[in-house]
Amino acid sequence: MDTNSTALRFLIVDDDETFSRVLSRAIKRRGYETAIAGSAEQALTMLDTFRPDLATLDLKMGGASGISLIPQLKAVNPDIRILILTGYASISTAVEAIKLGATDYLAKPADTDQILAKLNGSTPDPDVEIADKPMSVGRLEWEHIQKVLTEHEGNISATARALGMHRRTLQRKLQKRPVREEH
Amino acid sequence: MDTNSTALRFLIVDDDETFSRVLSRAIKRRGYETAIAGSAEQALTMLDTFRPDLATLDLKMGGASGISLIPQLKAVNPDIRILILTGYASISTAVEAIKLGATDYLAKPADTDQILAKLNGSTPDPDVEIADKPMSVGRLEWEHIQKVLTEHEGNISATARALGMHRRTLQRKLQKRPVREEH
DNA sequence: CACGGATGTGGCAGATTGTCGCATGGTTTC
DNA sequence: GAAACCATGCGACAATCTGCCACATCCGTG
């Protein structure tokens, strides 16, 4: 372990205040310096005074998504390690995030240890565990919707049209949390 | 469209023979040279004589998983574009695959157009507007159910359990939708 | 500023799903 | 052969969910 005189700076971007506060405290207790942003926009304004070494980003927030923040965070600090942390996890957003340079991707709920483990000891290994059960229909539907949604740059109306589904129905599905992916 | 004298070589690694054959034919029809491997091991032995430019890999096969193949394929051809294509998709394997250098990750069922779109996405292509509509959720669900049903030799009760769905609901779905395909 | 497109919501009637229950037919096990 | 299991088909009913219509905001382009 490298012992720097200054603590590593940890930025939490999430619009769930309760979640942020709890996580912040847990992380601070482990010796990090933390900061909380309630939106992507707010996070950007903080970068002048707080240059993070680690960050967790939420996807679904009022305003811009955490994914859009990845390039900007990396511009400020190319060595930053970024963990996407969201309750609306999907394969397509995970793929996009990693391609943009995120270090890892976790679905909420996740505890502090899991979060730090992903940020610290994350080395790609080809022997990941492969699910032995196929996806549930609910999960498959969620993934498919997310995929089409990203293909349409998040345009809900266009996605609904492409899927031959009523826009109202799509909105309702998106508001609900995806079925938990269990191993 | 760039006209090379030699066609791009496309490697399909999947232990589902029917799937491989259908995909191979569809891809060949679009001007690629194709090869099929039924396992990761078999794919490796082919690399001496068939150096692929594009590849789709399955995750769950007898023997090694497609993910373990990624580094080896990239060693042979650093510019190779790799698409993970699996019926046992999960976020964690998607993250690993992308970290190891896969180009993209799709959950089966996916049609040929989607597959090629993902693999060509990084190639200069002027008019990449969303060509035709993606599968409807209903159709996707139907295909998935059929696939799992087959894996369970037509056993409805077992299929319902595997899908985390109530048997009664599965019965009703099967009884109803006789398959509705159209564009 | 008017116009078209996207989005967030509320409200409803009708369709779908989650559960229970029960009966039948086939296999396996003493 | 009878008991014990399973898979399957189907009726019924309440809880959800979906398709649709109706606004009310917000943009960005003319």
PDB file of N, CA, C and O (backbone and C1' of nucleotides) in Angstrom, chain A residues 141 165-169 172-173 176, chain D residues 16-24:
ATOM      1  N   GLU A 141     -36.288  -8.316 -21.268  1.00  0.00           N
ATOM      2  CA  GLU A 141     -37.029  -7.168 -21.777  1.00  0.00           C
ATOM      3  C   GLU A 141     -36.342  -5.869 -21.384  1.00  0.00           C
ATOM      4  O   GLU A 141     -36.167  -4.978 -22.209  1.00  0.00           O
ATOM      5  N   MET A 165     -44.321   0.093 -29.304  1.00  0.00           N
ATOM      6  CA  MET A 165     -44.911   0.067 -27.966  1.00  0.00           C
ATOM      7  C   MET A 165     -45.424   1.469 -27.670  1.00  0.00           C
ATOM      8  O   MET A 165     -44.908   2.446 -28.189  1.00  0.00           O
ATOM      9  N   HIS A 166     -46.442   1.552 -26.857  1.00  0.00           N
ATOM     10  CA  HIS A 166     -46.965   2.871 -26.548  1.00  0.00           C
ATOM     11  C   HIS A 166     -45.982   3.628 -25.661  1.00  0.00           C
ATOM     12  O   HIS A 166     -45.424   3.073 -24.731  1.00  0.00           O
ATOM     13  N   ARG A 167     -45.841   4.904 -25.965  1.00  0.00           N
ATOM     14  CA  ARG A 167     -44.870   5.702 -25.215  1.00  0.00           C
ATOM     15  C   ARG A 167     -45.154   5.677 -23.713  1.00  0.00           C
ATOM     16  O   ARG A 167     -44.248   5.564 -22.887  1.00  0.00           O
ATOM     17  N   ARG A 168     -46.425   5.760 -23.383  1.00  0.00           N
ATOM     18  CA  ARG A 168     -46.800   5.744 -21.966  1.00  0.00           C
ATOM     19  C   ARG A 168     -46.318   4.470 -21.288  1.00  0.00           C
ATOM     20  O   ARG A 168     -45.828   4.488 -20.152  1.00  0.00           O
ATOM     21  N   THR A 169     -46.459   3.371 -21.987  1.00  0.00           N
ATOM     22  CA  THR A 169     -46.049   2.088 -21.431  1.00  0.00           C
ATOM     23  C   THR A 169     -44.535   2.048 -21.226  1.00  0.00           C
ATOM     24  O   THR A 169     -44.035   1.584 -20.204  1.00  0.00           O
ATOM     25  N   ARG A 172     -43.508   4.021 -18.239  1.00  0.00           N
ATOM     26  CA  ARG A 172     -43.783   3.322 -16.987  1.00  0.00           C
ATOM     27  C   ARG A 172     -42.759   2.230 -16.725  1.00  0.00           C
ATOM     28  O   ARG A 172     -42.304   2.036 -15.600  1.00  0.00           O
ATOM     29  N   LYS A 173     -42.372   1.527 -17.772  1.00  0.00           N
ATOM     30  CA  LYS A 173     -41.375   0.469 -17.604  1.00  0.00           C
ATOM     31  C   LYS A 173     -40.030   1.039 -17.179  1.00  0.00           C
ATOM     32  O   LYS A 173     -39.311   0.460 -16.379  1.00  0.00           O
ATOM     33  N   LYS A 176     -39.722   1.982 -13.475  1.00  0.00           N
ATOM     34  CA  LYS A 176     -39.576   0.885 -12.536  1.00  0.00           C
ATOM     35  C   LYS A 176     -38.140   0.392 -12.560  1.00  0.00           C
ATOM     36  O   LYS A 176     -37.454   0.484 -13.544  1.00  0.00           O
TER      37      LYS A 176
ATOM     38  P    DT D  16     -51.002  -5.063  -6.402  1.00  0.00           P
ATOM     39  O5'  DT D  16     -50.358  -4.900  -7.853  1.00  0.00           O
ATOM     40  C5'  DT D  16     -51.135  -5.247  -8.966  1.00  0.00           C
ATOM     41  C4'  DT D  16     -50.245  -5.673 -10.109  1.00  0.00           C
ATOM     42  C3'  DT D  16     -49.530  -4.493 -10.745  1.00  0.00           C
ATOM     43  O3'  DT D  16     -48.324  -4.916 -11.338  1.00  0.00           O
ATOM     44  C1'  DT D  16     -51.245  -5.309 -12.186  1.00  0.00           C
ATOM     45  P    DC D  17     -47.376  -3.857 -12.059  1.00  0.00           P
ATOM     46  O5'  DC D  17     -47.977  -3.923 -13.542  1.00  0.00           O
ATOM     47  C5'  DC D  17     -48.115  -5.188 -14.157  1.00  0.00           C
ATOM     48  C4'  DC D  17     -48.515  -5.035 -15.610  1.00  0.00           C
ATOM     49  C3'  DC D  17     -47.871  -3.842 -16.314  1.00  0.00           C
ATOM     50  O3'  DC D  17     -47.518  -4.248 -17.635  1.00  0.00           O
ATOM     51  C1'  DC D  17     -50.223  -3.660 -16.426  1.00  0.00           C
ATOM     52  P    DT D  18     -46.859  -3.215 -18.677  1.00  0.00           P
ATOM     53  O5'  DT D  18     -48.046  -2.976 -19.721  1.00  0.00           O
ATOM     54  C5'  DT D  18     -48.865  -4.064 -20.099  1.00  0.00           C
ATOM     55  C4'  DT D  18     -49.790  -3.668 -21.226  1.00  0.00           C
ATOM     56  C3'  DT D  18     -49.244  -2.581 -22.153  1.00  0.00           C
ATOM     57  O3'  DT D  18     -49.631  -2.864 -23.488  1.00  0.00           O
ATOM     58  C1'  DT D  18     -51.228  -1.820 -21.106  1.00  0.00           C
ATOM     59  P    DG D  19     -49.209  -1.814 -24.658  1.00  0.00           P
ATOM     60  O5'  DG D  19     -50.604  -1.132 -25.001  1.00  0.00           O
ATOM     61  C5'  DG D  19     -51.696  -1.940 -25.450  1.00  0.00           C
ATOM     62  C4'  DG D  19     -52.884  -1.074 -25.795  1.00  0.00           C
ATOM     63  C3'  DG D  19     -52.577   0.073 -26.759  1.00  0.00           C
ATOM     64  O3'  DG D  19     -53.715   0.300 -27.592  1.00  0.00           O
ATOM     65  C1'  DG D  19     -53.307   0.957 -24.698  1.00  0.00           C
ATOM     66  P    DC D  20     -53.571   1.269 -28.844  1.00  0.00           P
ATOM     67  O5'  DC D  20     -54.351   2.561 -28.382  1.00  0.00           O
ATOM     68  C5'  DC D  20     -54.803   2.637 -27.047  1.00  0.00           C
ATOM     69  C4'  DC D  20     -55.778   3.757 -26.851  1.00  0.00           C
ATOM     70  C3'  DC D  20     -55.429   5.056 -27.588  1.00  0.00           C
ATOM     71  O3'  DC D  20     -56.626   5.744 -27.935  1.00  0.00           O
ATOM     72  C1'  DC D  20     -55.218   5.396 -25.251  1.00  0.00           C
ATOM     73  P    DC D  21     -56.587   7.029 -28.847  1.00  0.00           P
ATOM     74  O5'  DC D  21     -57.012   8.180 -27.845  1.00  0.00           O
ATOM     75  C5'  DC D  21     -58.179   8.009 -27.077  1.00  0.00           C
ATOM     76  C4'  DC D  21     -58.380   9.168 -26.145  1.00  0.00           C
ATOM     77  C3'  DC D  21     -57.934  10.513 -26.725  1.00  0.00           C
ATOM     78  O3'  DC D  21     -58.912  11.507 -26.435  1.00  0.00           O
ATOM     79  C1'  DC D  21     -56.804  10.090 -24.686  1.00  0.00           C
ATOM     80  P    DA D  22     -58.611  13.042 -26.745  1.00  0.00           P
ATOM     81  O5'  DA D  22     -58.107  13.620 -25.359  1.00  0.00           O
ATOM     82  C5'  DA D  22     -58.790  13.298 -24.161  1.00  0.00           C
ATOM     83  C4'  DA D  22     -58.243  14.144 -23.038  1.00  0.00           C
ATOM     84  C3'  DA D  22     -57.812  15.534 -23.516  1.00  0.00           C
ATOM     85  O3'  DA D  22     -58.162  16.521 -22.552  1.00  0.00           O
ATOM     86  C1'  DA D  22     -55.959  14.426 -22.550  1.00  0.00           C
ATOM     87  P    DC D  23     -58.064  18.055 -23.019  1.00  0.00           P
ATOM     88  O5'  DC D  23     -56.566  18.203 -23.506  1.00  0.00           O
ATOM     89  C5'  DC D  23     -55.753  19.277 -23.107  1.00  0.00           C
ATOM     90  C4'  DC D  23     -55.359  19.150 -21.657  1.00  0.00           C
ATOM     91  C3'  DC D  23     -54.345  20.213 -21.272  1.00  0.00           C
ATOM     92  O3'  DC D  23     -54.592  20.730 -19.984  1.00  0.00           O
ATOM     93  C1'  DC D  23     -53.342  18.057 -21.080  1.00  0.00           C
ATOM     94  P    DA D  24     -54.112  22.236 -19.698  1.00  0.00           P
ATOM     95  O5'  DA D  24     -52.583  22.083 -19.288  1.00  0.00           O
ATOM     96  C5'  DA D  24     -52.242  21.447 -18.070  1.00  0.00           C
ATOM     97  C4'  DA D  24     -50.740  21.453 -17.902  1.00  0.00           C
ATOM     98  C3'  DA D  24     -50.053  22.753 -18.333  1.00  0.00           C
ATOM     99  O3'  DA D  24     -48.968  23.023 -17.452  1.00  0.00           O
ATOM    100  C1'  DA D  24     -49.195  20.981 -19.597  1.00  0.00           C
TER     101       DA D  24
END
